[in-house]
């Protein structure tokens, strides 16, 4: 059985994909996510074989999520399914580790077969996307969110230490500041970046700070 995680910011799309794919005897939908950040978190928790990933989403886009998964769970394969065939998206997604790139007008049977092929280690590209995938003049690094510029240099130091697994006491010892001050910095980081907790902060840091 091929375990699949569905990632799309539109619930109606996720529901439709789930309905289509659950008719396949060898495919099991193990979870869903509405943005890239949740996709990374749930992939690490659920360990699907395939993540069916949209590209343009809030909080963290698909390219950044692919990059994070490639670093943290290289055994999980990502198949992009999106409406966008822009050169940048195709080239960046494939360069960051996606194993395939399909458009949402792909027939359901072809999508199911693509999932099987990617699970077996093959690369799948929709019609006309090969040239875009091998475009060499595009950077694979996801665009830096503007919220990152709002952090102070000290907050960036704290964020990097969070990403390495330090707790507040260890951060205070590392930076020679009070633990209460560290807590204030952490709260400020979460608020400025619109993150829920330290886990999301660590994922964000590993994705955008090139740790």
JSON list of C-alpha atoms in Angstrom, two decimals:
[
{"chain": "A", "resi": 1, "resn": "UNK", "atom": "CA", "xyz": [0.00, 0.00, 0.00]},
{"chain": "A", "resi": 2, "resn": "UNK", "atom": "CA", "xyz": [1.35, 3.43, -0.99]},
{"chain": "A", "resi": 3, "resn": "UNK", "atom": "CA", "xyz": [0.79, 5.97, 1.81]},
{"chain": "A", "resi": 4, "resn": "UNK", "atom": "CA", "xyz": [0.01, 9.47, 0.49]},
{"chain": "A", "resi": 5, "resn": "UNK", "atom": "CA", "xyz": [-0.19, 12.86, 2.25]},
{"chain": "A", "resi": 6, "resn": "UNK", "atom": "CA", "xyz": [-2.28, 15.48, 0.43]},
{"chain": "A", "resi": 7, "resn": "UNK", "atom": "CA", "xyz": [-1.10, 19.09, 0.60]},
{"chain": "A", "resi": 8, "resn": "UNK", "atom": "CA", "xyz": [-3.22, 21.92, -0.83]},
{"chain": "A", "resi": 9, "resn": "UNK", "atom": "CA", "xyz": [-4.51, 25.15, 0.68]},
{"chain": "A", "resi": 10, "resn": "UNK", "atom": "CA", "xyz": [-8.03, 24.53, -0.68]},
{"chain": "A", "resi": 11, "resn": "UNK", "atom": "CA", "xyz": [-10.05, 22.01, 1.30]},
{"chain": "A", "resi": 12, "resn": "UNK", "atom": "CA", "xyz": [-12.30, 21.24, -1.68]},
{"chain": "A", "resi": 13, "resn": "UNK", "atom": "CA", "xyz": [-9.24, 20.21, -3.72]},
{"chain": "A", "resi": 14, "resn": "UNK", "atom": "CA", "xyz": [-7.98, 17.95, -0.94]},
{"chain": "A", "resi": 15, "resn": "UNK", "atom": "CA", "xyz": [-11.42, 16.36, -0.60]},
{"chain": "A", "resi": 16, "resn": "UNK", "atom": "CA", "xyz": [-11.64, 15.79, -4.35]},
{"chain": "A", "resi": 17, "resn": "UNK", "atom": "CA", "xyz": [-8.19, 14.22, -4.54]},
{"chain": "A", "resi": 18, "resn": "UNK", "atom": "CA", "xyz": [-8.93, 12.02, -1.56]},
{"chain": "A", "resi": 19, "resn": "UNK", "atom": "CA", "xyz": [-12.16, 10.79, -3.17]},
{"chain": "A", "resi": 20, "resn": "UNK", "atom": "CA", "xyz": [-10.40, 10.03, -6.45]},
{"chain": "A", "resi": 21, "resn": "UNK", "atom": "CA", "xyz": [-7.35, 8.32, -5.01]},
{"chain": "A", "resi": 22, "resn": "UNK", "atom": "CA", "xyz": [-9.14, 6.26, -2.38]},
{"chain": "A", "resi": 23, "resn": "UNK", "atom": "CA", "xyz": [-10.76, 4.29, -5.21]},
{"chain": "A", "resi": 24, "resn": "UNK", "atom": "CA", "xyz": [-7.30, 2.93, -6.05]},
{"chain": "A", "resi": 25, "resn": "UNK", "atom": "CA", "xyz": [-6.70, -0.39, -4.26]},
{"chain": "A", "resi": 26, "resn": "UNK", "atom": "CA", "xyz": [-3.00, 0.24, -3.65]},
{"chain": "A", "resi": 27, "resn": "UNK", "atom": "CA", "xyz": [-3.16, 3.90, -2.46]},
{"chain": "A", "resi": 28, "resn": "UNK", "atom": "CA", "xyz": [-3.99, 5.01, 1.09]},
{"chain": "A", "resi": 29, "resn": "UNK", "atom": "CA", "xyz": [-4.51, 8.67, 2.11]},
{"chain": "A", "resi": 30, "resn": "UNK", "atom": "CA", "xyz": [-2.86, 8.99, 5.52]},
{"chain": "A", "resi": 31, "resn": "UNK", "atom": "CA", "xyz": [-3.31, 12.72, 6.10]},
{"chain": "A", "resi": 32, "resn": "UNK", "atom": "CA", "xyz": [-3.77, 16.24, 4.76]},
{"chain": "A", "resi": 33, "resn": "UNK", "atom": "CA", "xyz": [-2.16, 19.66, 5.19]},
{"chain": "A", "resi": 34, "resn": "UNK", "atom": "CA", "xyz": [-3.19, 23.13, 4.04]},
{"chain": "A", "resi": 35, "resn": "UNK", "atom": "CA", "xyz": [0.27, 24.75, 3.87]},
{"chain": "A", "resi": 36, "resn": "UNK", "atom": "CA", "xyz": [3.92, 23.84, 3.48]},
{"chain": "A", "resi": 37, "resn": "UNK", "atom": "CA", "xyz": [4.79, 24.15, 7.13]},
{"chain": "A", "resi": 38, "resn": "UNK", "atom": "CA", "xyz": [2.10, 21.71, 8.22]},
{"chain": "A", "resi": 39, "resn": "UNK", "atom": "CA", "xyz": [3.12, 19.47, 5.33]},
{"chain": "A", "resi": 40, "resn": "UNK", "atom": "CA", "xyz": [6.63, 19.17, 6.77]},
{"chain": "A", "resi": 41, "resn": "UNK", "atom": "CA", "xyz": [5.40, 18.60, 10.31]},
{"chain": "A", "resi": 42, "resn": "UNK", "atom": "CA", "xyz": [2.84, 15.97, 9.32]},
{"chain": "A", "resi": 43, "resn": "UNK", "atom": "CA", "xyz": [5.23, 14.25, 6.94]},
{"chain": "A", "resi": 44, "resn": "UNK", "atom": "CA", "xyz": [7.77, 13.84, 9.73]},
{"chain": "A", "resi": 45, "resn": "UNK", "atom": "CA", "xyz": [5.04, 12.46, 11.99]},
{"chain": "A", "resi": 46, "resn": "UNK", "atom": "CA", "xyz": [3.12, 10.26, 9.55]},
{"chain": "A", "resi": 47, "resn": "UNK", "atom": "CA", "xyz": [6.03, 9.16, 7.33]},
{"chain": "A", "resi": 48, "resn": "UNK", "atom": "CA", "xyz": [4.06, 8.86, 4.05]},
{"chain": "A", "resi": 49, "resn": "UNK", "atom": "CA", "xyz": [5.66, 7.30, 0.99]},
{"chain": "A", "resi": 50, "resn": "UNK", "atom": "CA", "xyz": [4.50, 10.17, -1.23]},
{"chain": "A", "resi": 51, "resn": "UNK", "atom": "CA", "xyz": [3.58, 13.79, -0.52]},
{"chain": "A", "resi": 52, "resn": "UNK", "atom": "CA", "xyz": [1.28, 15.21, -3.18]},
{"chain": "A", "resi": 53, "resn": "UNK", "atom": "CA", "xyz": [2.27, 18.87, -2.92]},
{"chain": "A", "resi": 54, "resn": "UNK", "atom": "CA", "xyz": [0.76, 22.10, -4.21]},
{"chain": "A", "resi": 55, "resn": "UNK", "atom": "CA", "xyz": [3.14, 24.99, -4.88]},
{"chain": "A", "resi": 56, "resn": "UNK", "atom": "CA", "xyz": [1.53, 28.32, -4.03]},
{"chain": "A", "resi": 57, "resn": "UNK", "atom": "CA", "xyz": [0.32, 28.22, -0.42]},
{"chain": "A", "resi": 58, "resn": "UNK", "atom": "CA", "xyz": [0.30, 30.51, 2.63]},
{"chain": "A", "resi": 59, "resn": "UNK", "atom": "CA", "xyz": [2.76, 30.35, 5.57]},
{"chain": "A", "resi": 60, "resn": "UNK", "atom": "CA", "xyz": [5.29, 28.25, 3.62]},
{"chain": "A", "resi": 61, "resn": "UNK", "atom": "CA", "xyz": [5.06, 27.56, -0.10]},
{"chain": "A", "resi": 62, "resn": "UNK", "atom": "CA", "xyz": [5.57, 24.20, -1.72]},
{"chain": "A", "resi": 63, "resn": "UNK", "atom": "CA", "xyz": [9.13, 24.85, -2.88]},
{"chain": "A", "resi": 64, "resn": "UNK", "atom": "CA", "xyz": [10.29, 25.68, 0.64]},
{"chain": "A", "resi": 65, "resn": "UNK", "atom": "CA", "xyz": [8.48, 22.64, 2.00]},
{"chain": "A", "resi": 66, "resn": "UNK", "atom": "CA", "xyz": [10.13, 20.39, -0.60]},
{"chain": "A", "resi": 67, "resn": "UNK", "atom": "CA", "xyz": [13.53, 21.76, 0.38]},
{"chain": "A", "resi": 68, "resn": "UNK", "atom": "CA", "xyz": [12.82, 21.19, 4.08]},
{"chain": "A", "resi": 69, "resn": "UNK", "atom": "CA", "xyz": [11.67, 17.63, 3.46]},
{"chain": "A", "resi": 70, "resn": "UNK", "atom": "CA", "xyz": [14.69, 16.88, 1.29]},
{"chain": "A", "resi": 71, "resn": "UNK", "atom": "CA", "xyz": [16.91, 17.89, 4.21]},
{"chain": "A", "resi": 72, "resn": "UNK", "atom": "CA", "xyz": [14.94, 16.32, 7.06]},
{"chain": "A", "resi": 73, "resn": "UNK", "atom": "CA", "xyz": [13.28, 13.27, 5.47]},
{"chain": "A", "resi": 74, "resn": "UNK", "atom": "CA", "xyz": [14.98, 12.40, 2.16]},
{"chain": "A", "resi": 75, "resn": "UNK", "atom": "CA", "xyz": [13.21, 9.02, 2.12]},
{"chain": "A", "resi": 76, "resn": "UNK", "atom": "CA", "xyz": [9.85, 10.75, 1.57]},
{"chain": "A", "resi": 77, "resn": "UNK", "atom": "CA", "xyz": [9.17, 11.44, -2.11]},
{"chain": "A", "resi": 78, "resn": "UNK", "atom": "CA", "xyz": [7.37, 14.61, -3.23]},
{"chain": "A", "resi": 79, "resn": "UNK", "atom": "CA", "xyz": [5.16, 14.78, -6.30]},
{"chain": "A", "resi": 80, "resn": "UNK", "atom": "CA", "xyz": [4.02, 18.32, -7.16]},
{"chain": "A", "resi": 81, "resn": "UNK", "atom": "CA", "xyz": [0.41, 18.74, -8.28]},
{"chain": "A", "resi": 82, "resn": "UNK", "atom": "CA", "xyz": [-0.46, 22.34, -9.07]},
{"chain": "A", "resi": 83, "resn": "UNK", "atom": "CA", "xyz": [-2.11, 24.71, -11.53]},
{"chain": "A", "resi": 84, "resn": "UNK", "atom": "CA", "xyz": [1.14, 26.66, -12.01]},
{"chain": "A", "resi": 85, "resn": "UNK", "atom": "CA", "xyz": [3.55, 25.69, -14.78]},
{"chain": "A", "resi": 86, "resn": "UNK", "atom": "CA", "xyz": [5.74, 28.79, -14.35]},
{"chain": "A", "resi": 87, "resn": "UNK", "atom": "CA", "xyz": [9.41, 28.18, -15.21]},
{"chain": "A", "resi": 88, "resn": "UNK", "atom": "CA", "xyz": [10.57, 29.32, -11.76]},
{"chain": "A", "resi": 89, "resn": "UNK", "atom": "CA", "xyz": [8.27, 26.97, -9.89]},
{"chain": "A", "resi": 90, "resn": "UNK", "atom": "CA", "xyz": [9.10, 23.94, -12.03]},
{"chain": "A", "resi": 91, "resn": "UNK", "atom": "CA", "xyz": [12.87, 24.49, -11.95]},
{"chain": "A", "resi": 92, "resn": "UNK", "atom": "CA", "xyz": [13.00, 25.30, -8.23]},
{"chain": "A", "resi": 93, "resn": "UNK", "atom": "CA", "xyz": [10.74, 22.43, -7.20]},
{"chain": "A", "resi": 94, "resn": "UNK", "atom": "CA", "xyz": [12.79, 19.86, -9.09]},
{"chain": "A", "resi": 95, "resn": "UNK", "atom": "CA", "xyz": [16.10, 21.36, -7.98]},
{"chain": "A", "resi": 96, "resn": "UNK", "atom": "CA", "xyz": [14.95, 21.25, -4.34]},
{"chain": "A", "resi": 97, "resn": "UNK", "atom": "CA", "xyz": [14.18, 17.55, -4.55]},
{"chain": "A", "resi": 98, "resn": "UNK", "atom": "CA", "xyz": [10.71, 16.97, -6.02]},
{"chain": "A", "resi": 99, "resn": "UNK", "atom": "CA", "xyz": [10.44, 13.66, -7.88]},
{"chain": "A", "resi": 100, "resn": "UNK", "atom": "CA", "xyz": [7.72, 14.83, -10.23]},
{"chain": "A", "resi": 101, "resn": "UNK", "atom": "CA", "xyz": [5.67, 17.80, -11.36]},
{"chain": "A", "resi": 102, "resn": "UNK", "atom": "CA", "xyz": [2.13, 17.49, -12.71]},
{"chain": "A", "resi": 103, "resn": "UNK", "atom": "CA", "xyz": [-0.67, 19.93, -13.42]},
{"chain": "A", "resi": 104, "resn": "UNK", "atom": "CA", "xyz": [-4.10, 19.63, -11.84]},
{"chain": "A", "resi": 105, "resn": "UNK", "atom": "CA", "xyz": [-5.76, 18.86, -15.17]},
{"chain": "A", "resi": 106, "resn": "UNK", "atom": "CA", "xyz": [-3.97, 15.49, -15.17]},
{"chain": "A", "resi": 107, "resn": "UNK", "atom": "CA", "xyz": [-6.58, 12.68, -15.49]},
{"chain": "A", "resi": 108, "resn": "UNK", "atom": "CA", "xyz": [-7.10, 10.73, -12.26]},
{"chain": "A", "resi": 109, "resn": "UNK", "atom": "CA", "xyz": [-5.81, 7.45, -13.69]},
{"chain": "A", "resi": 110, "resn": "UNK", "atom": "CA", "xyz": [-2.62, 9.15, -14.90]},
{"chain": "A", "resi": 111, "resn": "UNK", "atom": "CA", "xyz": [-2.18, 10.77, -11.48]},
{"chain": "A", "resi": 112, "resn": "UNK", "atom": "CA", "xyz": [-2.53, 7.40, -9.76]},
{"chain": "A", "resi": 113, "resn": "UNK", "atom": "CA", "xyz": [0.01, 5.87, -12.14]},
{"chain": "A", "resi": 114, "resn": "UNK", "atom": "CA", "xyz": [2.39, 8.79, -11.55]},
{"chain": "A", "resi": 115, "resn": "UNK", "atom": "CA", "xyz": [2.17, 8.17, -7.79]},
{"chain": "A", "resi": 116, "resn": "UNK", "atom": "CA", "xyz": [3.07, 4.52, -8.37]},
{"chain": "A", "resi": 117, "resn": "UNK", "atom": "CA", "xyz": [5.98, 5.44, -10.64]},
{"chain": "A", "resi": 118, "resn": "UNK", "atom": "CA", "xyz": [7.40, 8.02, -8.22]},
{"chain": "A", "resi": 119, "resn": "UNK", "atom": "CA", "xyz": [7.08, 5.49, -5.40]},
{"chain": "A", "resi": 120, "resn": "UNK", "atom": "CA", "xyz": [9.17, 3.09, -7.48]},
{"chain": "A", "resi": 121, "resn": "UNK", "atom": "CA", "xyz": [11.87, 5.73, -7.94]},
{"chain": "A", "resi": 122, "resn": "UNK", "atom": "CA", "xyz": [11.00, 7.17, -11.35]},
{"chain": "A", "resi": 123, "resn": "UNK", "atom": "CA", "xyz": [10.63, 10.87, -12.17]},
{"chain": "A", "resi": 124, "resn": "UNK", "atom": "CA", "xyz": [7.30, 12.07, -13.55]},
{"chain": "A", "resi": 125, "resn": "UNK", "atom": "CA", "xyz": [6.83, 15.31, -15.51]},
{"chain": "A", "resi": 126, "resn": "UNK", "atom": "CA", "xyz": [3.67, 16.57, -17.16]},
{"chain": "A", "resi": 127, "resn": "UNK", "atom": "CA", "xyz": [3.62, 17.36, -20.91]},
{"chain": "A", "resi": 128, "resn": "UNK", "atom": "CA", "xyz": [5.94, 20.25, -21.83]},
{"chain": "A", "resi": 129, "resn": "UNK", "atom": "CA", "xyz": [7.53, 20.52, -18.38]},
{"chain": "A", "resi": 130, "resn": "UNK", "atom": "CA", "xyz": [10.85, 18.79, -19.02]},
{"chain": "A", "resi": 131, "resn": "UNK", "atom": "CA", "xyz": [12.49, 21.87, -20.55]},
{"chain": "A", "resi": 132, "resn": "UNK", "atom": "CA", "xyz": [11.35, 24.01, -17.63]},
{"chain": "A", "resi": 133, "resn": "UNK", "atom": "CA", "xyz": [12.61, 21.49, -15.09]},
{"chain": "A", "resi": 134, "resn": "UNK", "atom": "CA", "xyz": [16.16, 21.57, -16.46]},
{"chain": "A", "resi": 135, "resn": "UNK", "atom": "CA", "xyz": [16.35, 25.34, -16.80]},
{"chain": "A", "resi": 136, "resn": "UNK", "atom": "CA", "xyz": [19.71, 26.19, -15.28]},
{"chain": "A", "resi": 137, "resn": "UNK", "atom": "CA", "xyz": [19.43, 29.92, -14.63]},
{"chain": "A", "resi": 138, "resn": "UNK", "atom": "CA", "xyz": [17.02, 29.68, -11.70]},
{"chain": "A", "resi": 139, "resn": "UNK", "atom": "CA", "xyz": [18.07, 29.57, -8.06]},
{"chain": "A", "resi": 140, "resn": "UNK", "atom": "CA", "xyz": [16.80, 26.65, -6.05]},
{"chain": "A", "resi": 141, "resn": "UNK", "atom": "CA", "xyz": [16.69, 28.65, -2.80]},
{"chain": "A", "resi": 142, "resn": "UNK", "atom": "CA", "xyz": [13.13, 29.66, -1.90]},
{"chain": "A", "resi": 143, "resn": "UNK", "atom": "CA", "xyz": [12.40, 33.35, -1.72]},
{"chain": "A", "resi": 144, "resn": "UNK", "atom": "CA", "xyz": [13.07, 34.79, 1.73]},
{"chain": "A", "resi": 145, "resn": "UNK", "atom": "CA", "xyz": [9.85, 35.82, 3.49]},
{"chain": "A", "resi": 146, "resn": "UNK", "atom": "CA", "xyz": [9.69, 39.57, 4.19]},
{"chain": "A", "resi": 147, "resn": "UNK", "atom": "CA", "xyz": [8.89, 38.82, 7.85]},
{"chain": "A", "resi": 148, "resn": "UNK", "atom": "CA", "xyz": [12.47, 37.62, 8.33]},
{"chain": "A", "resi": 149, "resn": "UNK", "atom": "CA", "xyz": [13.75, 41.16, 7.83]},
{"chain": "A", "resi": 150, "resn": "UNK", "atom": "CA", "xyz": [11.69, 42.26, 10.83]},
{"chain": "A", "resi": 151, "resn": "UNK", "atom": "CA", "xyz": [13.80, 40.18, 13.22]},
{"chain": "A", "resi": 152, "resn": "UNK", "atom": "CA", "xyz": [16.63, 41.86, 15.10]},
{"chain": "A", "resi": 153, "resn": "UNK", "atom": "CA", "xyz": [20.13, 40.41, 14.85]},
{"chain": "A", "resi": 154, "resn": "UNK", "atom": "CA", "xyz": [19.75, 39.01, 18.38]},
{"chain": "A", "resi": 155, "resn": "UNK", "atom": "CA", "xyz": [16.43, 37.38, 17.49]},
{"chain": "A", "resi": 156, "resn": "UNK", "atom": "CA", "xyz": [18.09, 35.74, 14.47]},
{"chain": "A", "resi": 157, "resn": "UNK", "atom": "CA", "xyz": [20.80, 34.37, 16.77]},
{"chain": "A", "resi": 158, "resn": "UNK", "atom": "CA", "xyz": [18.12, 32.94, 19.06]},
{"chain": "A", "resi": 159, "resn": "UNK", "atom": "CA", "xyz": [16.25, 31.48, 16.09]},
{"chain": "A", "resi": 160, "resn": "UNK", "atom": "CA", "xyz": [19.37, 29.69, 14.85]},
{"chain": "A", "resi": 161, "resn": "UNK", "atom": "CA", "xyz": [19.93, 28.19, 18.30]},
{"chain": "A", "resi": 162, "resn": "UNK", "atom": "CA", "xyz": [16.31, 27.06, 18.46]},
{"chain": "A", "resi": 163, "resn": "UNK", "atom": "CA", "xyz": [16.88, 25.28, 15.15]},
{"chain": "A", "resi": 164, "resn": "UNK", "atom": "CA", "xyz": [19.86, 23.41, 16.60]},
{"chain": "A", "resi": 165, "resn": "UNK", "atom": "CA", "xyz": [17.70, 22.15, 19.49]},
{"chain": "A", "resi": 166, "resn": "UNK", "atom": "CA", "xyz": [18.78, 24.46, 22.30]},
{"chain": "A", "resi": 167, "resn": "UNK", "atom": "CA", "xyz": [16.28, 25.14, 25.10]},
{"chain": "A", "resi": 168, "resn": "UNK", "atom": "CA", "xyz": [15.89, 28.58, 26.73]},
{"chain": "A", "resi": 169, "resn": "UNK", "atom": "CA", "xyz": [18.42, 27.88, 29.48]},
{"chain": "A", "resi": 170, "resn": "UNK", "atom": "CA", "xyz": [21.04, 26.68, 26.98]},
{"chain": "A", "resi": 171, "resn": "UNK", "atom": "CA", "xyz": [20.41, 29.71, 24.76]},
{"chain": "A", "resi": 172, "resn": "UNK", "atom": "CA", "xyz": [20.83, 32.04, 27.73]},
{"chain": "A", "resi": 173, "resn": "UNK", "atom": "CA", "xyz": [24.18, 30.41, 28.56]},
{"chain": "A", "resi": 174, "resn": "UNK", "atom": "CA", "xyz": [25.31, 30.51, 24.93]},
{"chain": "A", "resi": 175, "resn": "UNK", "atom": "CA", "xyz": [24.47, 34.20, 24.45]},
{"chain": "A", "resi": 176, "resn": "UNK", "atom": "CA", "xyz": [25.21, 35.34, 28.02]},
{"chain": "A", "resi": 177, "resn": "UNK", "atom": "CA", "xyz": [21.75, 36.79, 28.53]},
{"chain": "A", "resi": 178, "resn": "UNK", "atom": "CA", "xyz": [19.03, 36.15, 31.10]},
{"chain": "A", "resi": 179, "resn": "UNK", "atom": "CA", "xyz": [16.66, 33.24, 30.55]},
{"chain": "A", "resi": 180, "resn": "UNK", "atom": "CA", "xyz": [13.73, 35.65, 30.89]},
{"chain": "A", "resi": 181, "resn": "UNK", "atom": "CA", "xyz": [15.22, 37.72, 28.05]},
{"chain": "A", "resi": 182, "resn": "UNK", "atom": "CA", "xyz": [15.48, 34.58, 25.90]},
{"chain": "A", "resi": 183, "resn": "UNK", "atom": "CA", "xyz": [11.81, 33.83, 26.55]},
{"chain": "A", "resi": 184, "resn": "UNK", "atom": "CA", "xyz": [10.90, 37.35, 25.43]},
{"chain": "A", "resi": 185, "resn": "UNK", "atom": "CA", "xyz": [12.96, 36.90, 22.26]},
{"chain": "A", "resi": 186, "resn": "UNK", "atom": "CA", "xyz": [11.29, 33.56, 21.50]},
{"chain": "A", "resi": 187, "resn": "UNK", "atom": "CA", "xyz": [7.81, 35.05, 21.96]},
{"chain": "A", "resi": 188, "resn": "UNK", "atom": "CA", "xyz": [8.74, 37.96, 19.70]},
{"chain": "A", "resi": 189, "resn": "UNK", "atom": "CA", "xyz": [10.10, 35.60, 17.00]},
{"chain": "A", "resi": 190, "resn": "UNK", "atom": "CA", "xyz": [6.94, 33.49, 17.00]},
{"chain": "A", "resi": 191, "resn": "UNK", "atom": "CA", "xyz": [4.75, 36.59, 16.83]},
{"chain": "A", "resi": 192, "resn": "UNK", "atom": "CA", "xyz": [6.73, 38.33, 14.05]},
{"chain": "A", "resi": 193, "resn": "UNK", "atom": "CA", "xyz": [6.93, 35.20, 11.89]},
{"chain": "A", "resi": 194, "resn": "UNK", "atom": "CA", "xyz": [3.36, 34.11, 12.65]},
{"chain": "A", "resi": 195, "resn": "UNK", "atom": "CA", "xyz": [4.53, 30.72, 13.93]},
{"chain": "A", "resi": 196, "resn": "UNK", "atom": "CA", "xyz": [2.77, 28.53, 16.48]},
{"chain": "A", "resi": 197, "resn": "UNK", "atom": "CA", "xyz": [5.67, 26.98, 18.40]},
{"chain": "A", "resi": 198, "resn": "UNK", "atom": "CA", "xyz": [9.39, 26.18, 18.54]},
{"chain": "A", "resi": 199, "resn": "UNK", "atom": "CA", "xyz": [8.99, 23.26, 16.13]},
{"chain": "A", "resi": 200, "resn": "UNK", "atom": "CA", "xyz": [7.66, 25.58, 13.42]},
{"chain": "A", "resi": 201, "resn": "UNK", "atom": "CA", "xyz": [10.44, 28.06, 14.25]},
{"chain": "A", "resi": 202, "resn": "UNK", "atom": "CA", "xyz": [13.06, 25.34, 13.78]},
{"chain": "A", "resi": 203, "resn": "UNK", "atom": "CA", "xyz": [11.58, 24.31, 10.42]},
{"chain": "A", "resi": 204, "resn": "UNK", "atom": "CA", "xyz": [11.47, 27.96, 9.33]},
{"chain": "A", "resi": 205, "resn": "UNK", "atom": "CA", "xyz": [15.12, 28.50, 10.34]},
{"chain": "A", "resi": 206, "resn": "UNK", "atom": "CA", "xyz": [16.35, 25.36, 8.56]},
{"chain": "A", "resi": 207, "resn": "UNK", "atom": "CA", "xyz": [14.49, 26.40, 5.41]},
{"chain": "A", "resi": 208, "resn": "UNK", "atom": "CA", "xyz": [15.37, 30.07, 5.16]},
{"chain": "A", "resi": 209, "resn": "UNK", "atom": "CA", "xyz": [18.60, 30.60, 7.12]},
{"chain": "A", "resi": 210, "resn": "UNK", "atom": "CA", "xyz": [20.66, 27.97, 5.25]},
{"chain": "A", "resi": 211, "resn": "UNK", "atom": "CA", "xyz": [21.73, 26.21, 8.44]}
]
